[in-house]
Protein backbone atom coordinates (compact mmCIF):
# COMPACT_ATOMS: atom_id res chain seq x y z
CA UNK A 1 0.00 0.00 0.00
CA UNK A 2 1.37 3.47 -0.81
CA UNK A 3 2.20 5.66 2.12
CA UNK A 4 -0.48 8.29 2.58
CA UNK A 5 -0.14 11.76 4.16
CA UNK A 6 -3.23 13.77 5.01
CA UNK A 7 -3.01 17.49 5.67
CA UNK A 8 -5.94 19.29 7.30
CA UNK A 9 -6.06 22.95 6.28
CA UNK A 10 -4.72 24.45 3.06
CA UNK A 11 -3.21 27.84 3.84
CA UNK A 12 0.31 28.73 5.00
CA UNK A 13 1.21 25.81 7.25
CA UNK A 14 -0.81 23.14 5.44
CA UNK A 15 0.44 23.91 1.95
CA UNK A 16 4.05 24.26 3.11
CA UNK A 17 3.76 20.85 4.74
CA UNK A 18 2.14 19.21 1.71
CA UNK A 19 4.56 20.64 -0.86
CA UNK A 20 7.58 19.82 1.27
CA UNK A 21 6.44 16.27 2.00
CA UNK A 22 6.13 15.49 -1.71
CA UNK A 23 9.61 16.86 -2.37
CA UNK A 24 11.06 14.73 0.43
CA UNK A 25 9.23 11.60 -0.70
CA UNK A 26 7.94 11.69 -4.30
CA UNK A 27 6.20 8.33 -3.80
CA UNK A 28 3.99 9.68 -1.04
CA UNK A 29 0.27 10.15 -1.70
CA UNK A 30 -0.63 13.58 -0.29
CA UNK A 31 -4.22 14.70 0.26
CA UNK A 32 -5.07 18.20 1.53
CA UNK A 33 -8.56 18.82 2.89
CA UNK A 34 -9.57 22.48 3.07
CA UNK A 35 -13.04 23.40 4.25
CA UNK A 36 -13.01 26.76 2.46
CA UNK A 37 -12.93 27.76 -1.22
CA UNK A 38 -9.27 28.88 -1.41
CA UNK A 39 -5.82 27.54 -0.59
CA UNK A 40 -2.31 28.89 -0.29
CA UNK A 41 -3.01 32.63 -0.11
CA UNK A 42 -1.31 35.45 1.73
CA UNK A 43 -3.88 36.75 4.21
CA UNK A 44 -1.24 39.29 5.19
CA UNK A 45 -1.91 41.13 1.93
CA UNK A 46 -5.64 41.57 2.58
CA UNK A 47 -5.49 45.11 4.06
CA UNK A 48 -3.56 46.20 0.95
CA UNK A 49 -5.92 44.40 -1.40
CA UNK A 50 -8.85 46.23 0.20
CA UNK A 51 -6.96 49.54 0.03
CA UNK A 52 -6.52 49.02 -3.72
CA UNK A 53 -2.71 48.60 -3.71
CA UNK A 54 -3.16 45.11 -5.13
CA UNK A 55 -5.47 45.18 -8.12
CA UNK A 56 -6.42 41.50 -8.34
CA UNK A 57 -6.98 39.14 -5.40
CA UNK A 58 -5.46 36.31 -7.44
CA UNK A 59 -2.07 37.93 -6.89
CA UNK A 60 -2.34 36.85 -3.24
CA UNK A 61 -2.63 33.20 -4.20
CA UNK A 62 0.73 31.45 -4.21
CA UNK A 63 -0.42 28.10 -5.62
CA UNK A 64 -3.73 26.90 -7.01
CA UNK A 65 -5.07 23.34 -6.56
CA UNK A 66 -4.14 22.72 -10.21
CA UNK A 67 -0.53 23.78 -9.58
CA UNK A 68 -0.44 21.59 -6.48
CA UNK A 69 -1.77 18.67 -8.52
CA UNK A 70 1.19 19.06 -10.89
CA UNK A 71 3.43 18.75 -7.79
CA UNK A 72 1.65 15.54 -6.86
CA UNK A 73 -0.55 16.99 -4.10
CA UNK A 74 -4.30 16.43 -4.37
CA UNK A 75 -6.32 19.29 -2.86
CA UNK A 76 -9.99 18.93 -1.93
CA UNK A 77 -11.76 22.27 -1.44
CA UNK A 78 -14.97 22.56 0.59
CA UNK A 79 -13.94 19.39 2.47
CA UNK A 80 -14.05 19.58 6.24
CA UNK A 81 -12.37 17.00 8.43
CA UNK A 82 -14.85 16.36 11.22
CA UNK A 83 -13.19 13.63 13.30
CA UNK A 84 -9.83 12.04 13.74
CA UNK A 85 -9.38 8.46 14.97
CA UNK A 86 -5.75 8.10 16.05
CA UNK A 87 -6.13 4.35 16.75
CA UNK A 88 -7.57 3.36 13.35
CA UNK A 89 -5.48 6.16 11.77
CA UNK A 90 -8.41 7.54 9.84
CA UNK A 91 -10.15 10.87 9.42
CA UNK A 92 -13.80 11.47 8.64
CA UNK A 93 -14.29 14.03 5.91
CA UNK A 94 -17.45 15.91 4.98
CA UNK A 95 -17.72 17.08 1.39
CA UNK A 96 -19.74 20.23 2.04
CA UNK A 97 -20.90 20.68 -1.54
CA UNK A 98 -21.92 17.10 -2.23
CA UNK A 99 -23.26 16.66 1.31
CA UNK A 100 -21.54 13.29 1.72
CA UNK A 101 -19.19 11.98 4.37
CA UNK A 102 -16.38 9.47 3.96
CA UNK A 103 -13.40 8.05 5.79
CA UNK A 104 -9.80 8.24 4.70
CA UNK A 105 -6.85 6.41 6.18
CA UNK A 106 -3.49 8.05 6.87
CA UNK A 107 0.01 6.90 7.62
CA UNK A 108 0.94 10.42 8.72
CA UNK A 109 -1.24 13.43 9.44
CA UNK A 110 -0.51 17.16 9.65
CA UNK A 111 -3.02 19.32 11.50
CA UNK A 112 -2.83 22.84 10.06
CA UNK A 113 -6.27 24.09 11.01
CA UNK A 114 -5.10 27.64 11.79
CA UNK A 115 -6.95 30.11 13.95
CA UNK A 116 -10.25 31.99 13.97
CA UNK A 117 -11.03 35.53 15.05
CA UNK A 118 -12.48 35.95 18.52
CA UNK A 119 -16.11 37.01 18.04
CA UNK A 120 -17.86 38.42 21.09
CA UNK A 121 -21.37 36.96 21.43
CA UNK A 122 -23.12 40.31 21.02
CA UNK A 123 -26.55 41.07 19.58
CA UNK A 124 -26.38 42.14 15.93
CA UNK A 125 -23.06 40.41 15.23
CA UNK A 126 -24.60 38.84 12.12
CA UNK A 127 -25.69 42.20 10.60
CA UNK A 128 -24.29 42.96 7.15
CA UNK A 129 -21.50 45.47 7.67
CA UNK A 130 -19.98 43.69 10.68
CA UNK A 131 -16.78 41.93 9.67
CA UNK A 132 -13.83 40.00 10.97
CA UNK A 133 -10.88 39.70 8.62
CA UNK A 134 -9.20 36.35 8.50
CA UNK A 135 -9.72 34.50 5.24
CA UNK A 136 -9.51 35.57 1.63
CA UNK A 137 -13.26 34.97 1.43
CA UNK A 138 -13.86 37.46 4.25
CA UNK A 139 -11.52 39.96 2.62
CA UNK A 140 -13.39 39.72 -0.67
CA UNK A 141 -16.75 40.07 1.13
CA UNK A 142 -15.50 43.21 2.87
CA UNK A 143 -14.28 44.61 -0.44
CA UNK A 144 -17.66 43.89 -2.10
CA UNK A 145 -19.50 45.53 0.81
CA UNK A 146 -17.42 48.70 0.48
CA UNK A 147 -18.01 48.83 -3.28
CA UNK A 148 -21.77 48.26 -2.93
CA UNK A 149 -22.53 50.48 0.06
CA UNK A 150 -19.80 53.15 0.05
CA UNK A 151 -19.58 53.27 3.86
CA UNK A 152 -18.46 56.57 5.39
CA UNK A 153 -17.78 55.70 9.02
CA UNK A 154 -15.73 52.68 10.08
CA UNK A 155 -15.60 51.42 13.63
CA UNK A 156 -12.75 49.10 14.55
CA UNK A 157 -13.28 47.08 17.68
CA UNK A 158 -10.02 46.13 19.33
CA UNK A 159 -6.50 47.36 18.87
CA UNK A 160 -4.66 44.39 17.38
CA UNK A 161 -2.35 44.32 14.36
CA UNK A 162 -5.16 43.86 11.87
CA UNK A 163 -7.16 46.69 13.42
CA UNK A 164 -4.21 49.05 13.04
CA UNK A 165 -3.53 47.99 9.45
CA UNK A 166 -7.21 48.31 8.56
CA UNK A 167 -7.42 51.76 10.21
CA UNK A 168 -4.92 52.87 7.58
CA UNK A 169 -6.85 51.12 4.81
CA UNK A 170 -10.18 52.70 5.80
CA UNK A 171 -8.63 56.17 6.07
CA UNK A 172 -7.03 55.79 2.66
CA UNK A 173 -10.46 54.87 1.28
CA UNK A 174 -11.78 58.14 2.73
CA UNK A 175 -13.72 56.80 5.73
CA UNK A 176 -13.85 58.34 9.19
CA UNK A 177 -12.29 55.81 11.59
CA UNK A 178 -12.87 55.22 15.28
CA UNK A 179 -11.07 52.49 17.17
CA UNK A 180 -12.97 51.33 20.22
CA UNK A 181 -10.61 49.43 22.50
CA UNK A 182 -11.44 48.24 26.01
CA UNK A 183 -8.07 49.35 27.37
CA UNK A 184 -7.98 52.43 25.13
CA UNK A 185 -4.52 51.26 24.01
CA UNK A 186 -3.45 49.87 20.65
CA UNK A 187 -1.14 46.85 20.40
CA UNK A 188 -1.31 46.61 24.16
CA UNK A 189 0.39 43.35 25.05
CA UNK A 190 3.12 43.62 22.45
CA UNK A 191 4.52 47.14 23.00
CA UNK A 192 5.73 49.10 26.00
CA UNK A 193 3.70 52.19 26.94
CA UNK A 194 6.27 54.71 25.72
CA UNK A 195 6.58 53.03 22.31
CA UNK A 196 2.82 52.59 22.01
CA UNK A 197 2.38 56.33 22.64
CA UNK A 198 4.36 57.01 19.45
CA UNK A 199 2.06 54.71 17.45
CA UNK A 200 -1.07 56.28 18.95
CA UNK A 201 0.26 59.76 18.12
CA UNK A 202 0.61 58.71 14.48
CA UNK A 203 -2.89 57.19 14.38
CA UNK A 204 -4.35 60.36 15.90
CA UNK A 205 -2.37 62.55 13.47
CA UNK A 206 -3.88 60.53 10.63
CA UNK A 207 -7.42 61.17 11.87
CA UNK A 208 -8.08 57.93 13.74
CA UNK A 209 -9.99 58.45 16.96
CA UNK A 210 -9.05 56.02 19.74
CA UNK A 211 -11.76 55.48 22.34
CA UNK A 212 -11.55 53.50 25.60
CA UNK A 213 -14.84 51.61 25.63
CA UNK A 214 -16.31 48.26 24.68
CA UNK A 215 -19.14 47.23 22.38
CA UNK A 216 -22.33 45.72 23.75
CA UNK A 217 -24.45 45.51 20.57
CA UNK A 218 -24.51 46.14 16.83
CA UNK A 219 -27.69 47.80 15.59
CA UNK A 220 -29.33 48.61 12.27
CA UNK A 221 -32.34 47.71 10.14
CA UNK A 222 -30.94 45.88 7.09
CA UNK A 223 -27.32 46.46 7.88
CA UNK A 224 -25.10 48.07 10.49
CA UNK A 225 -26.03 51.62 11.47
CA UNK A 226 -24.45 52.01 14.91
CA UNK A 227 -22.39 50.30 17.56
CA UNK A 228 -23.75 50.53 21.07
CA UNK A 229 -21.03 50.55 23.70
CA UNK A 230 -20.87 50.46 27.48
CA UNK A 231 -20.66 54.26 27.57
CA UNK A 232 -22.29 55.48 24.37
CA UNK A 233 -23.56 54.98 20.84
CA UNK A 234 -21.35 55.32 17.77
CA UNK A 235 -22.91 55.72 14.33
CA UNK A 236 -21.06 53.60 11.80
CA UNK A 237 -21.79 51.72 8.61
CA UNK A 238 -18.95 49.23 8.71
CA UNK A 239 -17.40 47.55 11.75
CA UNK A 240 -14.30 45.39 11.96
CA UNK A 241 -13.55 43.11 14.89
CA UNK A 242 -9.87 42.93 15.79
CA UNK A 243 -9.81 41.47 19.26
CA UNK A 244 -7.50 38.60 18.60
CA UNK A 245 -7.58 35.05 17.32
CA UNK A 246 -8.01 31.64 18.88
CA UNK A 247 -6.34 28.44 17.67
CA UNK A 248 -8.71 25.99 15.93
CA UNK A 249 -8.13 22.99 18.16
CA UNK A 250 -11.59 21.41 18.65
CA UNK A 251 -10.98 18.57 16.21
CA UNK A 252 -7.51 17.84 17.60
CA UNK A 253 -8.61 18.07 21.21
CA UNK A 254 -11.52 15.69 20.65
CA UNK A 255 -9.06 13.14 19.24
CA UNK A 256 -6.82 13.36 22.31
CA UNK A 257 -4.17 15.78 21.05
CA UNK A 258 -2.55 17.51 24.02
CA UNK A 259 -2.86 21.28 24.21
CA UNK A 260 -0.14 23.38 25.81
CA UNK A 261 -0.46 26.09 28.46
CA UNK A 262 -1.39 28.66 25.80
CA UNK A 263 -4.41 26.63 24.65
CA UNK A 264 -2.82 25.83 21.28
CA UNK A 265 -1.50 22.40 20.25
CA UNK A 266 1.68 21.35 22.03
CA UNK A 267 4.41 19.98 19.79
CA UNK A 268 8.07 19.04 20.10
CA UNK A 269 10.79 20.54 17.93
CA UNK A 270 9.86 18.10 15.13
CA UNK A 271 6.29 19.45 15.22
CA UNK A 272 5.10 16.09 16.57
CA UNK A 273 2.04 16.05 18.78
CA UNK A 274 1.52 13.46 21.53
CA UNK A 275 -0.31 11.16 19.06
CA UNK A 276 1.74 8.80 16.88
CA UNK A 277 2.31 10.06 13.32
CA UNK A 278 0.27 13.21 14.00
CA UNK A 279 2.00 16.56 13.49
CA UNK A 280 0.70 20.11 13.96
CA UNK A 281 1.91 23.40 12.49
CA UNK A 282 0.95 27.04 12.11
CA UNK A 283 -1.64 29.10 13.94
CA UNK A 284 -3.22 26.04 15.61
CA UNK A 285 0.06 25.23 17.38
CA UNK A 286 2.28 26.85 19.97
CA UNK A 287 5.97 27.53 19.54
CA UNK A 288 8.91 27.44 21.90
CA UNK A 289 9.93 31.00 22.78
CA UNK A 290 13.70 31.14 22.78
CA UNK A 291 13.94 34.16 25.12
CA UNK A 292 11.35 33.17 27.71
CA UNK A 293 12.21 29.47 27.46
CA UNK A 294 8.48 28.67 27.51
CA UNK A 295 5.81 27.78 24.99
CA UNK A 296 4.18 30.83 23.42
CA UNK A 297 1.28 31.50 21.10
CA UNK A 298 2.37 34.03 18.49
CA UNK A 299 0.30 33.17 15.40
CA UNK A 300 2.11 34.52 12.34
CA UNK A 301 2.51 33.62 8.71
CA UNK A 302 6.29 33.62 9.01
CA UNK A 303 6.18 30.90 11.68
CA UNK A 304 3.35 28.95 10.01
CA UNK A 305 5.42 28.50 6.84
CA UNK A 306 8.48 27.32 8.75
CA UNK A 307 6.58 24.97 11.03
CA UNK A 308 4.66 23.57 8.06
CA UNK A 309 7.90 22.83 6.26
CA UNK A 310 9.31 21.02 9.29
CA UNK A 311 6.10 19.05 9.85
CA UNK A 312 5.98 18.09 6.16
CA UNK A 313 9.62 16.99 6.14
CA UNK A 314 9.22 14.77 9.19
CA UNK A 315 5.81 13.42 8.17
CA UNK A 316 7.39 12.30 4.88
CA UNK A 317 10.19 10.46 6.65
CA UNK A 318 12.83 13.20 6.51
CA UNK A 319 14.48 14.98 9.40
CA UNK A 320 14.00 18.63 10.35
CA UNK A 321 13.61 20.65 13.50
CA UNK A 322 11.98 23.98 14.32
CA UNK A 323 14.22 25.95 16.64
CA UNK A 324 11.57 28.26 18.06
CA UNK A 325 10.61 31.91 17.85
CA UNK A 326 11.58 35.19 19.44
CA UNK A 327 8.25 36.87 18.62
CA UNK A 328 9.33 39.20 15.83
CA UNK A 329 6.67 41.25 14.07
CA UNK A 330 6.52 44.34 11.93
CA UNK A 331 3.53 46.25 10.66
CA UNK A 332 2.76 49.51 8.97
CA UNK A 333 0.69 52.15 10.69
CA UNK A 334 0.34 54.90 8.09
CA UNK A 335 3.78 56.60 7.85
CA UNK A 336 5.28 54.52 10.64
CA UNK A 337 6.77 51.07 10.63
CA UNK A 338 6.21 49.45 14.02
CA UNK A 339 8.34 46.47 14.96
CA UNK A 340 9.05 44.40 18.03
CA UNK A 341 10.94 41.29 19.00
CA UNK A 342 11.56 39.33 22.19
CA UNK A 343 10.00 40.39 25.48
CA UNK A 344 8.41 43.69 26.42
CA UNK A 345 9.31 45.22 29.77
CA UNK A 346 6.15 43.82 31.35
CA UNK A 347 6.69 40.35 29.87
CA UNK A 348 10.29 40.26 31.11
CA UNK A 349 9.27 41.43 34.57
CA UNK A 350 6.52 38.82 34.74
CA UNK A 351 9.22 36.20 34.17
CA UNK A 352 11.16 37.54 37.15
CA UNK A 353 13.78 39.62 35.34
CA UNK A 354 14.94 42.93 36.71
CA UNK A 355 15.28 44.94 33.53
CA UNK A 356 16.97 48.06 32.40
CA UNK A 357 15.34 49.81 29.46
CA UNK A 358 16.63 52.38 27.01
CA UNK A 359 14.59 54.41 24.50
CA UNK A 360 16.55 56.57 22.09
CA UNK A 361 15.63 58.77 19.16
CA UNK A 362 17.96 59.02 16.19
CA UNK A 363 17.58 59.40 12.43
CA UNK A 364 17.28 56.46 10.07
CA UNK A 365 19.76 57.95 7.54
CA UNK A 366 22.63 60.39 7.99
CA UNK A 367 20.91 63.38 9.60
CA UNK A 368 21.82 65.66 6.67
CA UNK A 369 20.65 63.23 4.00
CA UNK A 370 17.40 64.14 2.18
CA UNK A 371 14.53 62.01 3.50
CA UNK A 372 16.10 61.28 6.90
CA UNK A 373 13.31 60.69 9.44
CA UNK A 374 13.26 60.02 13.18
CA UNK A 375 13.57 56.46 14.40
CA UNK A 376 13.01 55.33 17.97
CA UNK A 377 14.75 52.26 19.36
CA UNK A 378 13.89 50.68 22.68
CA UNK A 379 16.00 47.94 24.24
CA UNK A 380 14.93 45.74 27.15
CA UNK A 381 17.99 44.33 28.89
CA UNK A 382 18.50 41.90 31.77
CA UNK A 383 20.09 44.01 34.49
CA UNK A 384 21.97 41.08 35.98
CA UNK A 385 23.75 39.85 32.84
CA UNK A 386 23.40 42.60 30.24
CA UNK A 387 21.65 40.13 27.95
CA UNK A 388 19.24 41.64 25.44
CA UNK A 389 15.69 40.43 26.18
CA UNK A 390 13.71 42.43 23.67
CA UNK A 391 13.54 45.38 21.35
CA UNK A 392 10.95 47.69 19.84
CA UNK A 393 11.54 50.06 16.94
CA UNK A 394 9.25 52.68 15.47
CA UNK A 395 9.99 54.99 12.57
CA UNK A 396 10.12 55.28 8.81
CA UNK A 397 12.33 53.36 6.43
CA UNK A 398 14.90 51.01 7.95
CA UNK A 399 12.84 49.77 10.89
CA UNK A 400 12.40 46.24 9.56
CA UNK A 401 16.09 45.66 8.84
CA UNK A 402 16.99 46.82 12.35
CA UNK A 403 14.43 44.69 14.15
CA UNK A 404 15.85 41.74 12.25
CA UNK A 405 19.30 42.51 13.68
CA UNK A 406 17.78 42.51 17.18
CA UNK A 407 15.92 39.26 16.45
CA UNK A 408 19.20 37.67 15.38
CA UNK A 409 20.83 38.99 18.55
CA UNK A 410 18.07 37.34 20.61
CA UNK A 411 18.53 34.02 18.82
CA UNK A 412 22.19 34.11 19.85
CA UNK A 413 21.66 35.47 23.37
CA UNK A 414 23.79 38.55 22.72
CA UNK A 415 24.45 41.08 25.45
CA UNK A 416 24.42 44.84 25.07
CA UNK A 417 28.22 44.71 25.00
CA UNK A 418 28.01 42.31 22.02
CA UNK A 419 25.54 44.65 20.29
CA UNK A 420 27.95 47.56 20.70
CA UNK A 421 30.54 45.60 18.71
CA UNK A 422 28.34 44.78 15.71
CA UNK A 423 29.81 45.85 12.39
CA UNK A 424 26.64 47.36 10.89
CA UNK A 425 26.48 48.94 7.45
CA UNK A 426 26.96 52.66 6.96
CA UNK A 427 26.53 55.05 4.05
CA UNK A 428 24.52 58.31 4.26
CA UNK A 429 21.55 57.13 2.11
CA UNK A 430 21.08 54.04 4.32
CA UNK A 431 22.17 54.78 7.88
CA UNK A 432 23.98 57.29 10.06
CA UNK A 433 27.61 56.59 10.91
CA UNK A 434 26.41 55.52 14.37
CA UNK A 435 23.50 53.27 13.52
CA UNK A 436 20.48 53.83 15.82
CA UNK A 437 20.99 50.28 17.17
CA UNK A 438 24.56 51.13 18.18
CA UNK A 439 23.41 54.40 19.72
CA UNK A 440 20.82 52.47 21.76
CA UNK A 441 23.40 49.85 22.77
CA UNK A 442 25.89 52.55 23.82
CA UNK A 443 23.24 54.27 25.95
CA UNK A 444 22.12 50.94 27.45
CA UNK A 445 25.74 50.04 28.26
CA UNK A 446 26.06 53.15 30.42
P1 LIG B 1 -4.88 29.61 8.54
O1 LIG B 1 -4.41 30.68 7.62
O2 LIG B 1 -5.88 29.95 9.58
O3 LIG B 1 -5.43 28.41 7.66
C1 LIG B 1 -6.04 27.29 8.24
C2 LIG B 1 -6.98 26.68 7.23
O4 LIG B 1 -7.48 25.47 7.77
C3 LIG B 1 -8.21 27.55 6.95
O5 LIG B 1 -8.30 27.82 5.57
C4 LIG B 1 -9.38 26.74 7.44
O6 LIG B 1 -10.52 26.86 6.61
C5 LIG B 1 -8.82 25.33 7.38
N1 LIG B 1 -9.48 24.41 8.32
C6 LIG B 1 -9.68 24.60 9.65
N2 LIG B 1 -10.29 23.52 10.19
C7 LIG B 1 -10.49 22.65 9.17
C8 LIG B 1 -11.08 21.35 9.11
N3 LIG B 1 -11.56 20.76 10.19
N4 LIG B 1 -11.14 20.73 7.90
C9 LIG B 1 -10.63 21.32 6.77
N5 LIG B 1 -10.06 22.56 6.79
C10 LIG B 1 -9.97 23.21 7.98
N6 LIG B 1 1.36 37.14 9.58
C11 LIG B 1 2.61 37.63 9.43
O7 LIG B 1 3.58 36.92 9.72
N7 LIG B 1 2.81 38.90 8.95
C12 LIG B 1 1.78 39.71 8.58
O8 LIG B 1 2.00 40.84 8.12
C13 LIG B 1 0.46 39.22 8.74
N8 LIG B 1 -0.61 39.98 8.41
C14 LIG B 1 -1.86 39.46 8.48
C15 LIG B 1 -2.93 40.24 8.06
C16 LIG B 1 -4.22 39.74 8.10
C17 LIG B 1 -5.36 40.59 7.65
C18 LIG B 1 -4.44 38.41 8.56
C19 LIG B 1 -5.81 37.83 8.59
C20 LIG B 1 -3.38 37.64 8.99
C21 LIG B 1 -2.08 38.15 8.95
N9 LIG B 1 -0.99 37.38 9.37
C22 LIG B 1 0.28 37.89 9.25
C23 LIG B 1 -1.17 36.05 9.95
C24 LIG B 1 -1.07 34.94 8.92
O9 LIG B 1 -1.96 35.17 7.87
C25 LIG B 1 -1.38 33.62 9.60
O10 LIG B 1 -0.43 33.44 10.62
C26 LIG B 1 -1.32 32.44 8.65
O11 LIG B 1 -2.34 32.52 7.70
C27 LIG B 1 -1.47 31.13 9.41
O12 LIG B 1 -1.52 30.07 8.52
P2 LIG B 1 -2.14 28.68 8.94
O13 LIG B 1 -2.04 27.81 7.73
O14 LIG B 1 -1.53 28.19 10.19
O15 LIG B 1 -3.65 28.97 9.32
XYZ file of N, CA and C and ligand atoms in Angstrom, residues 8-14 33-36 41 43-44 46-47 79-81 112-115 133-134 162 165 248 251 281-284 299-302 304 330, ligand 1:
170
model
N -4.646 18.626 7.039
C -5.939 19.289 7.298
C -5.698 20.794 7.328
N -6.252 21.502 6.357
C -6.064 22.954 6.275
C -5.106 23.285 5.146
N -5.508 24.221 4.283
C -4.725 24.446 3.060
C -4.178 25.850 2.904
N -3.790 26.502 4.022
C -3.214 27.844 3.844
C -1.690 27.758 4.084
N -1.151 28.628 4.925
C 0.315 28.730 4.997
C 0.966 27.436 5.496
N 0.546 26.975 6.659
C 1.207 25.808 7.255
C 0.883 24.539 6.466
N -0.378 24.364 6.115
C -0.806 23.136 5.439
C -0.154 22.972 4.079
N -7.140 18.491 2.749
C -8.563 18.817 2.895
C -8.692 20.238 3.431
N -9.353 21.082 2.677
C -9.565 22.480 3.069
C -11.072 22.744 3.053
N -11.579 23.221 4.176
C -13.037 23.401 4.250
C -13.530 24.616 3.456
N -12.624 25.551 3.181
C -13.015 26.763 2.465
C -12.819 26.644 0.967
N -2.979 31.181 0.176
C -3.008 32.626 -0.111
C -2.353 33.387 1.036
N -2.894 35.914 3.505
C -3.880 36.746 4.209
C -3.265 38.085 4.605
N -1.947 38.080 4.773
C -1.239 39.292 5.193
C -1.417 40.428 4.191
N -4.233 41.149 2.698
C -5.641 41.571 2.582
C -5.866 43.072 2.826
N -5.244 43.677 3.868
C -5.487 45.112 4.059
C -5.081 45.928 2.835
N -13.958 20.679 1.752
C -13.941 19.394 2.466
C -13.477 19.647 3.905
N -14.359 19.343 4.831
C -14.047 19.577 6.240
C -13.762 18.247 6.939
N -12.651 18.191 7.631
C -12.367 16.995 8.434
C -13.125 17.152 9.751
N -3.194 21.438 10.369
C -2.829 22.836 10.064
C -4.126 23.633 9.958
N -4.919 23.528 11.029
C -6.269 24.090 11.006
C -6.308 25.584 11.338
N -5.168 26.188 11.644
C -5.102 27.637 11.786
C -5.818 28.189 13.000
N -6.295 29.415 12.851
C -6.947 30.113 13.953
C -8.184 30.828 13.423
N -11.708 39.907 9.812
C -10.883 39.704 8.619
C -9.887 38.603 8.897
N -10.111 37.461 8.298
C -9.203 36.345 8.501
C -8.877 35.660 7.159
N -4.294 43.732 13.045
C -5.160 43.858 11.870
C -6.000 45.120 11.977
N -3.739 47.974 10.910
C -3.533 47.987 9.455
C -4.810 48.421 8.730
N -7.642 26.962 16.235
C -8.707 25.992 15.932
C -8.247 24.605 16.377
N -11.148 19.882 16.837
C -10.983 18.568 16.207
C -9.821 17.805 16.870
N 1.085 22.255 12.911
C 1.910 23.395 12.492
C 1.034 24.617 12.253
N 1.631 25.787 12.435
C 0.949 27.042 12.111
C 0.138 27.588 13.272
N -0.891 28.342 12.935
C -1.645 29.096 13.943
C -2.444 28.222 14.909
N -2.538 26.914 14.647
C -3.219 26.039 15.612
C -2.245 25.538 16.679
N 0.723 33.682 16.708
C 0.302 33.172 15.399
C 0.682 34.111 14.261
N 1.616 33.685 13.441
C 2.110 34.518 12.343
C 2.388 33.674 11.116
N 2.251 34.300 9.965
C 2.506 33.616 8.708
C 3.956 33.152 8.591
N 4.874 33.973 9.097
C 6.294 33.620 9.012
C 6.544 32.278 9.716
N 4.192 30.014 10.584
C 3.351 28.949 10.012
C 4.065 28.278 8.837
N 6.438 42.963 12.444
C 6.523 44.337 11.934
C 5.201 44.641 11.253
P -4.884 29.608 8.540
O -4.413 30.683 7.621
O -5.880 29.953 9.584
O -5.430 28.410 7.663
C -6.038 27.295 8.237
C -6.980 26.682 7.228
O -7.478 25.475 7.766
C -8.209 27.555 6.945
O -8.297 27.825 5.566
C -9.381 26.742 7.439
O -10.523 26.865 6.610
C -8.819 25.330 7.377
N -9.476 24.414 8.318
C -9.676 24.596 9.649
N -10.286 23.522 10.186
C -10.491 22.648 9.173
C -11.080 21.354 9.109
N -11.560 20.758 10.192
N -11.140 20.728 7.899
C -10.635 21.322 6.774
N -10.061 22.559 6.795
C -9.971 23.207 7.981
N 1.355 37.135 9.578
C 2.611 37.635 9.432
O 3.582 36.916 9.722
N 2.809 38.896 8.949
C 1.781 39.709 8.582
O 1.995 40.842 8.124
C 0.460 39.221 8.744
N -0.610 39.985 8.405
C -1.857 39.458 8.478
C -2.930 40.244 8.060
C -4.221 39.743 8.096
C -5.361 40.590 7.646
C -4.441 38.407 8.560
C -5.815 37.833 8.592
C -3.377 37.637 8.989
C -2.078 38.155 8.951
N -0.990 37.384 9.365
C 0.283 37.893 9.247
C -1.172 36.048 9.946
C -1.067 34.944 8.923
O -1.965 35.172 7.875
C -1.377 33.619 9.600
O -0.429 33.436 10.623
C -1.324 32.445 8.650
O -2.342 32.519 7.696
C -1.466 31.133 9.415
O -1.521 30.071 8.523
P -2.142 28.675 8.941
O -2.039 27.810 7.729
O -1.525 28.191 10.192
O -3.652 28.965 9.323
